């Protein structure tokens, strides 16, 4: 990032005031901590169920692996965004949608221990994405 300060080029990015920046950083840290707890609980419940109660077939294992991938990539995307001083609490931003994906993936991962029908929740997510794509990109 570069900006001009009194005619000279500065490599320091535009930043909010110190107090606002600290407040936003604290909000981002709190949100990331909460999402990390969700990720760890979902993975812990899955691991405990898998080890002690439920044995998954090939397709169930693939589905669980994809849900774990969505959980992990979503969390790391938000962590990288917070590192770049992006507001994770901004309504309607891509960060809000990624946070929702983390919630859905955790729900499906835990629910898949009990029924395979829980994977149909992803159809709702794809339908929502299709509507957003149609409203804001295509049309």
Short mmCIF file of N, CA, C and O in Angstrom, two decimals:
data_model
loop_
_atom_site.label_atom_id
_atom_site.label_comp_id
_atom_site.label_asym_id
_atom_site.label_seq_id
_atom_site.Cartn_x
_atom_site.Cartn_y
_atom_site.Cartn_z
N UNK A 1 0.83 -1.17 0.00
CA UNK A 1 0.00 0.00 0.00
C UNK A 1 0.88 1.24 0.00
O UNK A 1 1.88 1.27 0.68
N UNK A 2 0.46 2.22 -0.75
CA UNK A 2 1.19 3.47 -0.75
C UNK A 2 0.19 4.61 -0.71
O UNK A 2 -0.89 4.52 -1.28
N UNK A 3 0.57 5.67 -0.06
CA UNK A 3 -0.25 6.86 -0.06
C UNK A 3 0.67 8.06 -0.04
O UNK A 3 1.84 7.97 0.31
N UNK A 4 0.12 9.19 -0.42
CA UNK A 4 0.91 10.42 -0.42
C UNK A 4 0.63 11.22 0.83
O UNK A 4 -0.52 11.47 1.19
N UNK A 5 1.69 11.61 1.51
CA UNK A 5 1.60 12.45 2.69
C UNK A 5 2.43 13.69 2.43
O UNK A 5 3.65 13.59 2.30
N UNK A 6 1.78 14.83 2.30
CA UNK A 6 2.45 16.09 2.03
C UNK A 6 3.37 15.98 0.81
O UNK A 6 4.51 16.43 0.83
N UNK A 7 2.87 15.33 -0.25
CA UNK A 7 3.61 15.23 -1.49
C UNK A 7 4.61 14.09 -1.54
O UNK A 7 5.19 13.83 -2.58
N UNK A 8 4.86 13.43 -0.42
CA UNK A 8 5.81 12.33 -0.40
C UNK A 8 5.06 11.00 -0.33
O UNK A 8 3.98 10.91 0.24
N UNK A 9 5.65 9.96 -0.91
CA UNK A 9 5.03 8.65 -0.90
C UNK A 9 5.35 7.96 0.42
O UNK A 9 6.50 7.90 0.84
N UNK A 10 4.31 7.48 1.08
CA UNK A 10 4.48 6.76 2.33
C UNK A 10 4.04 5.32 2.13
O UNK A 10 3.04 5.06 1.48
N UNK A 11 4.79 4.37 2.66
CA UNK A 11 4.43 2.97 2.53
C UNK A 11 3.48 2.53 3.65
O UNK A 11 3.03 1.40 3.66
N UNK A 12 3.20 3.41 4.58
CA UNK A 12 2.30 3.07 5.67
C UNK A 12 0.86 3.10 5.18
O UNK A 12 0.43 4.07 4.58
N UNK A 13 0.11 2.03 5.38
CA UNK A 13 -1.26 1.97 4.86
C UNK A 13 -2.18 2.92 5.62
O UNK A 13 -1.86 3.37 6.72
N UNK A 14 -3.31 3.20 5.00
CA UNK A 14 -4.33 3.96 5.69
C UNK A 14 -4.81 3.14 6.87
O UNK A 14 -5.10 1.97 6.75
N UNK A 15 -4.88 3.74 8.01
CA UNK A 15 -5.32 3.02 9.20
C UNK A 15 -6.33 3.87 9.94
O UNK A 15 -6.34 5.09 9.84
N UNK A 16 -7.18 3.19 10.69
CA UNK A 16 -8.11 3.89 11.55
C UNK A 16 -7.33 4.47 12.71
O UNK A 16 -6.17 4.14 12.92
N UNK A 17 -7.99 5.32 13.48
CA UNK A 17 -7.36 5.84 14.68
C UNK A 17 -6.98 4.71 15.62
O UNK A 17 -7.51 3.60 15.54
N UNK A 18 -6.08 4.98 16.53
CA UNK A 18 -5.60 3.93 17.43
C UNK A 18 -6.72 3.28 18.23
O UNK A 18 -6.78 2.07 18.34
N UNK A 19 -7.63 4.08 18.77
CA UNK A 19 -8.70 3.52 19.60
C UNK A 19 -9.64 2.66 18.75
O UNK A 19 -10.00 1.55 19.15
N UNK A 20 -10.03 3.16 17.59
CA UNK A 20 -10.93 2.40 16.70
C UNK A 20 -10.23 1.14 16.21
O UNK A 20 -10.85 0.08 16.10
N UNK A 21 -8.94 1.24 15.91
CA UNK A 21 -8.18 0.10 15.43
C UNK A 21 -8.08 -0.98 16.52
O UNK A 21 -8.25 -2.17 16.23
N UNK A 22 -7.85 -0.58 17.76
CA UNK A 22 -7.78 -1.54 18.86
C UNK A 22 -9.13 -2.19 19.10
O UNK A 22 -9.20 -3.39 19.38
N UNK A 23 -10.20 -1.40 19.01
CA UNK A 23 -11.54 -1.95 19.20
C UNK A 23 -11.87 -2.97 18.12
O UNK A 23 -12.39 -4.05 18.41
N UNK A 24 -11.54 -2.64 16.87
CA UNK A 24 -11.81 -3.56 15.77
C UNK A 24 -10.96 -4.81 15.89
O UNK A 24 -11.43 -5.92 15.65
N UNK A 25 -9.71 -4.66 16.27
CA UNK A 25 -8.84 -5.81 16.47
C UNK A 25 -9.38 -6.72 17.56
O UNK A 25 -9.38 -7.95 17.42
N UNK A 26 -9.88 -6.14 18.64
CA UNK A 26 -10.46 -6.93 19.74
C UNK A 26 -11.70 -7.68 19.27
O UNK A 26 -11.88 -8.86 19.58
N UNK A 27 -12.57 -7.02 18.48
CA UNK A 27 -13.76 -7.69 17.95
C UNK A 27 -13.37 -8.86 17.04
O UNK A 27 -13.97 -9.93 17.10
N UNK A 28 -12.37 -8.63 16.18
CA UNK A 28 -11.90 -9.69 15.29
C UNK A 28 -11.33 -10.86 16.08
O UNK A 28 -11.60 -12.02 15.77
N UNK A 29 -10.54 -10.57 17.11
CA UNK A 29 -9.96 -11.63 17.93
C UNK A 29 -11.05 -12.43 18.65
O UNK A 29 -10.97 -13.66 18.72
N UNK A 30 -12.06 -11.74 19.16
CA UNK A 30 -13.16 -12.43 19.84
C UNK A 30 -13.91 -13.34 18.87
O UNK A 30 -14.25 -14.48 19.20
N UNK A 31 -14.19 -12.85 17.66
CA UNK A 31 -14.91 -13.65 16.67
C UNK A 31 -14.07 -14.86 16.25
O UNK A 31 -14.58 -15.97 16.14
N UNK A 32 -12.77 -14.66 16.04
CA UNK A 32 -11.90 -15.78 15.66
C UNK A 32 -11.80 -16.81 16.78
O UNK A 32 -11.78 -18.01 16.51
N UNK A 33 -11.76 -16.36 18.03
CA UNK A 33 -11.70 -17.29 19.15
C UNK A 33 -12.98 -18.11 19.22
O UNK A 33 -12.93 -19.33 19.42
N UNK A 34 -14.13 -17.48 19.03
CA UNK A 34 -15.41 -18.18 19.05
C UNK A 34 -15.47 -19.21 17.91
O UNK A 34 -15.88 -20.35 18.11
N UNK A 35 -15.04 -18.82 16.71
CA UNK A 35 -15.07 -19.74 15.57
C UNK A 35 -14.08 -20.88 15.75
O UNK A 35 -14.36 -22.02 15.34
N UNK A 36 -12.94 -20.61 16.38
CA UNK A 36 -11.99 -21.68 16.65
C UNK A 36 -12.58 -22.69 17.64
O UNK A 36 -12.40 -23.90 17.49
N UNK A 37 -13.32 -22.20 18.63
CA UNK A 37 -13.98 -23.10 19.57
C UNK A 37 -15.01 -23.97 18.86
O UNK A 37 -15.10 -25.17 19.12
N UNK A 38 -15.78 -23.38 17.94
CA UNK A 38 -16.75 -24.16 17.17
C UNK A 38 -16.04 -25.22 16.35
O UNK A 38 -16.46 -26.39 16.31
N UNK A 39 -14.96 -24.84 15.69
CA UNK A 39 -14.19 -25.78 14.87
C UNK A 39 -13.67 -26.93 15.73
O UNK A 39 -13.83 -28.10 15.36
N UNK A 40 -13.09 -26.62 16.88
CA UNK A 40 -12.52 -27.66 17.72
C UNK A 40 -13.59 -28.56 18.34
O UNK A 40 -13.40 -29.78 18.43
N UNK A 41 -14.72 -27.99 18.72
CA UNK A 41 -15.81 -28.80 19.26
C UNK A 41 -16.35 -29.75 18.19
O UNK A 41 -16.56 -30.94 18.44
N UNK A 42 -16.57 -29.22 16.98
CA UNK A 42 -17.09 -30.06 15.89
C UNK A 42 -16.12 -31.20 15.58
O UNK A 42 -16.52 -32.36 15.43
N UNK A 43 -14.84 -30.88 15.49
CA UNK A 43 -13.85 -31.92 15.21
C UNK A 43 -13.73 -32.90 16.37
O UNK A 43 -13.56 -34.11 16.15
N UNK A 44 -13.82 -32.41 17.60
CA UNK A 44 -13.76 -33.29 18.76
C UNK A 44 -14.94 -34.25 18.84
O UNK A 44 -14.77 -35.43 19.10
N UNK A 45 -16.15 -33.71 18.60
CA UNK A 45 -17.34 -34.56 18.61
C UNK A 45 -17.25 -35.60 17.50
O UNK A 45 -17.56 -36.78 17.70
N UNK A 46 -16.80 -35.16 16.32
CA UNK A 46 -16.65 -36.11 15.21
C UNK A 46 -15.64 -37.19 15.55
O UNK A 46 -15.89 -38.38 15.35
N UNK A 47 -14.48 -36.79 16.08
CA UNK A 47 -13.43 -37.77 16.39
C UNK A 47 -13.89 -38.75 17.46
O UNK A 47 -13.68 -39.97 17.34
N UNK A 48 -14.54 -38.25 18.50
CA UNK A 48 -15.01 -39.13 19.57
C UNK A 48 -16.08 -40.09 19.04
O UNK A 48 -16.05 -41.29 19.35
N UNK A 49 -17.01 -39.58 18.24
CA UNK A 49 -18.05 -40.45 17.68
C UNK A 49 -17.45 -41.49 16.75
O UNK A 49 -17.84 -42.65 16.76
N UNK A 50 -16.52 -41.05 15.94
CA UNK A 50 -15.90 -41.95 14.97
C UNK A 50 -15.10 -43.05 15.66
O UNK A 50 -15.15 -44.21 15.28
N UNK A 51 -14.36 -42.67 16.71
CA UNK A 51 -13.51 -43.65 17.39
C UNK A 51 -14.31 -44.64 18.25
O UNK A 51 -13.95 -45.82 18.33
N UNK A 52 -15.37 -44.17 18.88
CA UNK A 52 -16.04 -45.00 19.87
C UNK A 52 -17.41 -45.54 19.46
O UNK A 52 -17.84 -46.55 19.97
N UNK A 53 -18.12 -44.85 18.58
CA UNK A 53 -19.50 -45.23 18.32
C UNK A 53 -19.81 -45.58 16.88
O UNK A 53 -20.41 -46.60 16.61
N UNK A 54 -19.45 -44.73 15.94
CA UNK A 54 -19.91 -44.84 14.57
C UNK A 54 -18.73 -45.16 13.65
O UNK A 54 -17.69 -44.53 13.72
N UNK A 55 -18.91 -46.15 12.81
CA UNK A 55 -17.92 -46.45 11.77
C UNK A 55 -18.51 -46.00 10.44
O UNK A 55 -19.61 -46.38 10.06
N UNK A 56 -17.77 -45.15 9.75
CA UNK A 56 -18.26 -44.57 8.51
C UNK A 56 -17.81 -45.37 7.31
O UNK A 56 -16.71 -45.93 7.29
N UNK A 57 -18.65 -45.39 6.28
CA UNK A 57 -18.28 -45.99 5.01
C UNK A 57 -17.43 -45.01 4.20
O UNK A 57 -17.07 -43.93 4.66
N UNK A 58 -17.16 -45.40 2.98
CA UNK A 58 -16.30 -44.59 2.12
C UNK A 58 -16.90 -43.22 1.84
O UNK A 58 -16.23 -42.20 2.00
N UNK A 59 -18.16 -43.17 1.41
CA UNK A 59 -18.77 -41.90 1.05
C UNK A 59 -19.00 -41.01 2.27
O UNK A 59 -18.90 -39.78 2.16
N UNK A 60 -19.30 -41.61 3.41
CA UNK A 60 -19.46 -40.81 4.62
C UNK A 60 -18.13 -40.19 5.04
O UNK A 60 -18.06 -39.07 5.51
N UNK A 61 -17.05 -40.94 4.85
CA UNK A 61 -15.72 -40.42 5.16
C UNK A 61 -15.35 -39.28 4.23
O UNK A 61 -14.78 -38.27 4.66
N UNK A 62 -15.69 -39.41 2.94
CA UNK A 62 -15.43 -38.34 1.98
C UNK A 62 -16.23 -37.09 2.37
O UNK A 62 -15.71 -35.97 2.37
N UNK A 63 -17.50 -37.28 2.73
CA UNK A 63 -18.33 -36.15 3.15
C UNK A 63 -17.79 -35.48 4.39
O UNK A 63 -17.75 -34.25 4.48
N UNK A 64 -17.36 -36.27 5.37
CA UNK A 64 -16.79 -35.71 6.58
C UNK A 64 -15.49 -34.96 6.28
O UNK A 64 -15.24 -33.88 6.82
N UNK A 65 -14.69 -35.51 5.38
CA UNK A 65 -13.44 -34.84 5.00
C UNK A 65 -13.70 -33.51 4.31
O UNK A 65 -13.01 -32.52 4.58
N UNK A 66 -14.72 -33.46 3.46
CA UNK A 66 -15.06 -32.20 2.79
C UNK A 66 -15.58 -31.17 3.80
O UNK A 66 -15.26 -29.97 3.69
N UNK A 67 -16.36 -31.62 4.77
CA UNK A 67 -16.82 -30.69 5.81
C UNK A 67 -15.66 -30.17 6.64
O UNK A 67 -15.62 -28.99 6.99
N UNK A 68 -14.70 -31.03 6.96
CA UNK A 68 -13.52 -30.58 7.69
C UNK A 68 -12.71 -29.59 6.87
O UNK A 68 -12.16 -28.62 7.41
N UNK A 69 -12.65 -29.82 5.57
CA UNK A 69 -11.94 -28.91 4.68
C UNK A 69 -12.61 -27.54 4.67
O UNK A 69 -11.93 -26.50 4.76
N UNK A 70 -13.93 -27.51 4.58
CA UNK A 70 -14.66 -26.24 4.61
C UNK A 70 -14.44 -25.53 5.94
O UNK A 70 -14.19 -24.31 5.98
N UNK A 71 -14.49 -26.27 7.04
CA UNK A 71 -14.24 -25.68 8.36
C UNK A 71 -12.85 -25.06 8.43
O UNK A 71 -12.69 -23.91 8.84
N UNK A 72 -11.85 -25.81 8.02
CA UNK A 72 -10.46 -25.35 8.13
C UNK A 72 -10.18 -24.17 7.20
O UNK A 72 -9.62 -23.16 7.63
N UNK A 73 -10.57 -24.29 5.94
CA UNK A 73 -10.30 -23.22 4.99
C UNK A 73 -11.06 -21.95 5.35
O UNK A 73 -10.54 -20.84 5.21
N UNK A 74 -12.30 -22.10 5.82
CA UNK A 74 -13.07 -20.94 6.23
C UNK A 74 -12.41 -20.22 7.40
O UNK A 74 -12.29 -18.99 7.41
N UNK A 75 -11.97 -20.98 8.38
CA UNK A 75 -11.32 -20.37 9.53
C UNK A 75 -10.02 -19.67 9.12
O UNK A 75 -9.76 -18.53 9.53
N UNK A 76 -9.22 -20.33 8.30
CA UNK A 76 -7.95 -19.71 7.89
C UNK A 76 -8.17 -18.50 6.99
O UNK A 76 -7.40 -17.53 7.05
N UNK A 77 -9.23 -18.50 6.19
CA UNK A 77 -9.57 -17.32 5.39
C UNK A 77 -9.90 -16.14 6.30
O UNK A 77 -9.42 -15.02 6.08
N UNK A 78 -10.72 -16.39 7.32
CA UNK A 78 -11.08 -15.31 8.23
C UNK A 78 -9.89 -14.84 9.05
O UNK A 78 -9.73 -13.65 9.32
N UNK A 79 -9.03 -15.78 9.44
CA UNK A 79 -7.83 -15.39 10.19
C UNK A 79 -6.91 -14.52 9.34
O UNK A 79 -6.37 -13.52 9.81
N UNK A 80 -6.75 -14.87 8.07
CA UNK A 80 -5.91 -14.07 7.17
C UNK A 80 -6.55 -12.70 6.92
O UNK A 80 -5.85 -11.69 6.86
N UNK A 81 -7.87 -12.68 6.80
CA UNK A 81 -8.56 -11.40 6.60
C UNK A 81 -8.39 -10.50 7.82
O UNK A 81 -8.18 -9.30 7.68
N UNK A 82 -8.49 -11.07 9.01
CA UNK A 82 -8.31 -10.28 10.23
C UNK A 82 -6.88 -9.77 10.32
O UNK A 82 -6.65 -8.66 10.80
N UNK A 83 -5.93 -10.55 9.85
CA UNK A 83 -4.54 -10.11 9.83
C UNK A 83 -4.31 -8.94 8.90
O UNK A 83 -3.40 -8.14 9.09
N UNK A 84 -5.16 -8.81 7.89
CA UNK A 84 -5.08 -7.68 6.96
C UNK A 84 -6.00 -6.54 7.38
O UNK A 84 -6.33 -5.68 6.58
N UNK A 85 -6.46 -6.57 8.62
CA UNK A 85 -7.29 -5.53 9.23
C UNK A 85 -8.64 -5.37 8.55
O UNK A 85 -9.15 -4.27 8.39
N UNK A 86 -9.22 -6.49 8.12
CA UNK A 86 -10.57 -6.49 7.55
C UNK A 86 -11.56 -6.62 8.70
O UNK A 86 -11.33 -7.38 9.63
N UNK A 87 -12.66 -5.90 8.61
CA UNK A 87 -13.71 -5.97 9.63
C UNK A 87 -14.50 -7.25 9.44
O UNK A 87 -15.24 -7.40 8.48
N UNK A 88 -14.35 -8.21 10.35
CA UNK A 88 -15.04 -9.49 10.25
C UNK A 88 -16.51 -9.40 10.64
O UNK A 88 -17.27 -10.31 10.38
N UNK A 89 -16.89 -8.29 11.27
CA UNK A 89 -18.27 -8.13 11.72
C UNK A 89 -19.12 -7.34 10.74
O UNK A 89 -20.29 -7.08 11.02
N UNK A 90 -18.58 -6.95 9.62
CA UNK A 90 -19.30 -6.14 8.63
C UNK A 90 -20.43 -6.94 8.01
O UNK A 90 -20.23 -8.04 7.49
N UNK A 91 -21.65 -6.41 8.07
CA UNK A 91 -22.83 -7.09 7.54
C UNK A 91 -22.78 -7.12 6.02
O UNK A 91 -22.49 -6.12 5.38
N UNK A 92 -23.08 -8.28 5.43
CA UNK A 92 -23.14 -8.41 3.99
C UNK A 92 -21.80 -8.60 3.30
O UNK A 92 -21.73 -8.66 2.08
N UNK A 93 -20.72 -8.74 4.07
CA UNK A 93 -19.41 -8.94 3.46
C UNK A 93 -19.16 -10.42 3.23
O UNK A 93 -19.88 -11.27 3.72
N UNK A 94 -18.12 -10.71 2.49
CA UNK A 94 -17.78 -12.11 2.22
C UNK A 94 -17.41 -12.82 3.52
O UNK A 94 -17.66 -14.02 3.67
N UNK A 95 -16.88 -12.08 4.49
CA UNK A 95 -16.53 -12.68 5.78
C UNK A 95 -17.76 -13.20 6.50
O UNK A 95 -17.70 -14.24 7.17
N UNK A 96 -18.88 -12.51 6.37
CA UNK A 96 -20.11 -12.99 7.00
C UNK A 96 -20.57 -14.30 6.37
O UNK A 96 -20.99 -15.22 7.08
N UNK A 97 -20.44 -14.42 5.06
CA UNK A 97 -20.84 -15.65 4.38
C UNK A 97 -19.91 -16.81 4.73
O UNK A 97 -20.34 -17.95 4.89
N UNK A 98 -18.62 -16.52 4.84
CA UNK A 98 -17.66 -17.57 5.23
C UNK A 98 -17.93 -18.03 6.66
O UNK A 98 -17.87 -19.23 6.95
N UNK A 99 -18.28 -17.10 7.53
CA UNK A 99 -18.64 -17.47 8.90
C UNK A 99 -19.87 -18.39 8.90
O UNK A 99 -19.90 -19.39 9.63
N UNK A 100 -20.85 -18.08 8.06
CA UNK A 100 -22.04 -18.93 7.96
C UNK A 100 -21.68 -20.32 7.43
O UNK A 100 -22.25 -21.33 7.87
N UNK A 101 -20.73 -20.38 6.50
CA UNK A 101 -20.27 -21.68 6.00
C UNK A 101 -19.63 -22.52 7.10
O UNK A 101 -19.79 -23.74 7.14
N UNK A 102 -18.91 -21.86 8.00
CA UNK A 102 -18.31 -22.57 9.12
C UNK A 102 -19.39 -23.17 10.02
O UNK A 102 -19.31 -24.32 10.43
N UNK A 103 -20.44 -22.38 10.29
CA UNK A 103 -21.54 -22.89 11.11
C UNK A 103 -22.22 -24.09 10.45
O UNK A 103 -22.51 -25.10 11.10
N UNK A 104 -22.48 -23.98 9.15
CA UNK A 104 -23.15 -25.07 8.43
C UNK A 104 -22.27 -26.31 8.40
O UNK A 104 -22.75 -27.43 8.63
N UNK A 105 -20.98 -26.14 8.12
CA UNK A 105 -20.08 -27.28 8.06
C UNK A 105 -19.98 -27.98 9.41
O UNK A 105 -19.95 -29.21 9.48
N UNK A 106 -19.94 -27.21 10.50
CA UNK A 106 -19.89 -27.82 11.83
C UNK A 106 -21.18 -28.58 12.12
O UNK A 106 -21.14 -29.71 12.63
N UNK A 107 -22.31 -27.99 11.77
CA UNK A 107 -23.60 -28.67 11.97
C UNK A 107 -23.67 -29.96 11.18
O UNK A 107 -24.07 -31.01 11.70
N UNK A 108 -23.27 -29.92 9.92
CA UNK A 108 -23.34 -31.11 9.07
C UNK A 108 -22.35 -32.17 9.56
O UNK A 108 -22.67 -33.36 9.56
N UNK A 109 -21.17 -31.75 9.98
CA UNK A 109 -20.17 -32.71 10.45
C UNK A 109 -20.68 -33.47 11.68
O UNK A 109 -20.55 -34.69 11.76
N UNK A 110 -21.28 -32.75 12.60
CA UNK A 110 -21.81 -33.41 13.80
C UNK A 110 -23.06 -34.22 13.45
O UNK A 110 -23.23 -35.35 13.89
N UNK A 111 -23.94 -33.65 12.62
CA UNK A 111 -25.17 -34.35 12.25
C UNK A 111 -24.94 -35.59 11.42
O UNK A 111 -25.73 -36.53 11.45
N UNK A 112 -23.83 -35.63 10.68
CA UNK A 112 -23.55 -36.78 9.83
C UNK A 112 -23.25 -38.03 10.64
O UNK A 112 -23.30 -39.14 10.10
N UNK A 113 -22.96 -37.86 11.91
CA UNK A 113 -22.75 -39.03 12.76
C UNK A 113 -24.06 -39.79 13.00
O UNK A 113 -24.04 -40.96 13.36
N UNK A 114 -25.18 -39.11 12.81
CA UNK A 114 -26.47 -39.69 13.12
C UNK A 114 -27.31 -40.01 11.90
O UNK A 114 -28.10 -40.95 11.92
N UNK A 115 -27.18 -39.21 10.83
CA UNK A 115 -27.96 -39.44 9.63
C UNK A 115 -27.24 -38.87 8.41
O UNK A 115 -26.57 -37.84 8.51
N UNK A 116 -27.40 -39.55 7.29
CA UNK A 116 -26.82 -39.05 6.04
C UNK A 116 -27.67 -37.96 5.41
O UNK A 116 -27.22 -37.24 4.53
N UNK A 117 -28.92 -37.84 5.85
CA UNK A 117 -29.82 -36.84 5.29
C UNK A 117 -29.37 -35.42 5.62
O UNK A 117 -29.81 -34.46 4.98
N UNK A 118 -28.50 -35.26 6.59
CA UNK A 118 -28.04 -33.93 6.98
C UNK A 118 -27.26 -33.25 5.85
O UNK A 118 -27.20 -32.03 5.78
N UNK A 119 -26.72 -34.06 4.93
CA UNK A 119 -25.99 -33.46 3.81
C UNK A 119 -26.89 -32.64 2.90
O UNK A 119 -26.40 -31.83 2.11
N UNK A 120 -28.19 -32.83 3.00
CA UNK A 120 -29.12 -32.03 2.20
C UNK A 120 -29.11 -30.56 2.60
O UNK A 120 -29.57 -29.71 1.84
N UNK A 121 -28.57 -30.25 3.77
CA UNK A 121 -28.44 -28.85 4.19
C UNK A 121 -27.58 -28.09 3.18
O UNK A 121 -27.82 -26.91 2.91
N UNK A 122 -26.60 -28.77 2.59
CA UNK A 122 -25.74 -28.11 1.61
C UNK A 122 -26.52 -27.69 0.36
O UNK A 122 -26.11 -26.75 -0.32
N UNK A 123 -27.64 -28.35 0.06
CA UNK A 123 -28.47 -27.91 -1.06
C UNK A 123 -29.04 -26.52 -0.79
O UNK A 123 -29.14 -25.70 -1.71
N UNK A 124 -29.41 -26.25 0.44
CA UNK A 124 -29.88 -24.91 0.80
C UNK A 124 -28.79 -23.87 0.63
O UNK A 124 -29.05 -22.76 0.16
N UNK A 125 -27.57 -24.23 0.99
CA UNK A 125 -26.45 -23.30 0.83
C UNK A 125 -26.20 -23.02 -0.65
O UNK A 125 -26.00 -21.87 -1.06
N UNK A 126 -26.24 -24.07 -1.47
CA UNK A 126 -26.04 -23.88 -2.91
C UNK A 126 -27.18 -23.07 -3.52
O UNK A 126 -26.95 -22.24 -4.40
N UNK A 127 -28.40 -23.28 -3.04
CA UNK A 127 -29.53 -22.49 -3.52
C UNK A 127 -29.37 -21.02 -3.16
O UNK A 127 -29.62 -20.13 -3.99
N UNK A 128 -28.95 -20.75 -1.93
CA UNK A 128 -28.70 -19.37 -1.50
C UNK A 128 -27.62 -18.73 -2.35
O UNK A 128 -27.75 -17.57 -2.79
N UNK A 129 -26.53 -19.46 -2.61
CA UNK A 129 -25.45 -18.94 -3.44
C UNK A 129 -25.93 -18.66 -4.86
O UNK A 129 -25.55 -17.65 -5.47
N UNK A 130 -26.77 -19.54 -5.39
CA UNK A 130 -27.30 -19.33 -6.74
C UNK A 130 -28.17 -18.08 -6.80
O UNK A 130 -28.08 -17.30 -7.77
N UNK A 131 -28.99 -17.86 -5.79
CA UNK A 131 -29.84 -16.66 -5.76
C UNK A 131 -28.97 -15.40 -5.68
O UNK A 131 -29.20 -14.42 -6.40
N UNK A 132 -27.98 -15.40 -4.81
CA UNK A 132 -27.08 -14.24 -4.69
C UNK A 132 -26.32 -14.00 -5.99
O UNK A 132 -26.16 -12.86 -6.42
N UNK A 133 -25.86 -15.07 -6.62
CA UNK A 133 -25.16 -14.95 -7.89
C UNK A 133 -26.07 -14.36 -8.95
O UNK A 133 -25.68 -13.47 -9.71
N UNK A 134 -27.30 -14.84 -8.99
CA UNK A 134 -28.26 -14.36 -9.98
C UNK A 134 -28.61 -12.89 -9.74
O UNK A 134 -28.63 -12.10 -10.69
N UNK A 135 -28.86 -12.51 -8.49
CA UNK A 135 -29.28 -11.15 -8.19
C UNK A 135 -28.17 -10.13 -8.41
O UNK A 135 -28.42 -9.03 -8.90
N UNK A 136 -26.94 -10.48 -8.02
CA UNK A 136 -25.88 -9.48 -7.99
C UNK A 136 -24.86 -9.58 -9.13
O UNK A 136 -24.17 -8.61 -9.39
N UNK A 137 -24.78 -10.72 -9.79
CA UNK A 137 -23.76 -10.88 -10.82
C UNK A 137 -24.40 -11.03 -12.20
O UNK A 137 -24.08 -10.29 -13.13
N UNK A 138 -25.28 -12.01 -12.33
CA UNK A 138 -25.82 -12.34 -13.64
C UNK A 138 -26.85 -11.32 -14.11
O UNK A 138 -26.80 -10.85 -15.24
N UNK A 139 -27.82 -11.01 -13.27
CA UNK A 139 -28.91 -10.12 -13.69
C UNK A 139 -28.58 -8.66 -13.49
O UNK A 139 -27.74 -8.21 -12.90
#
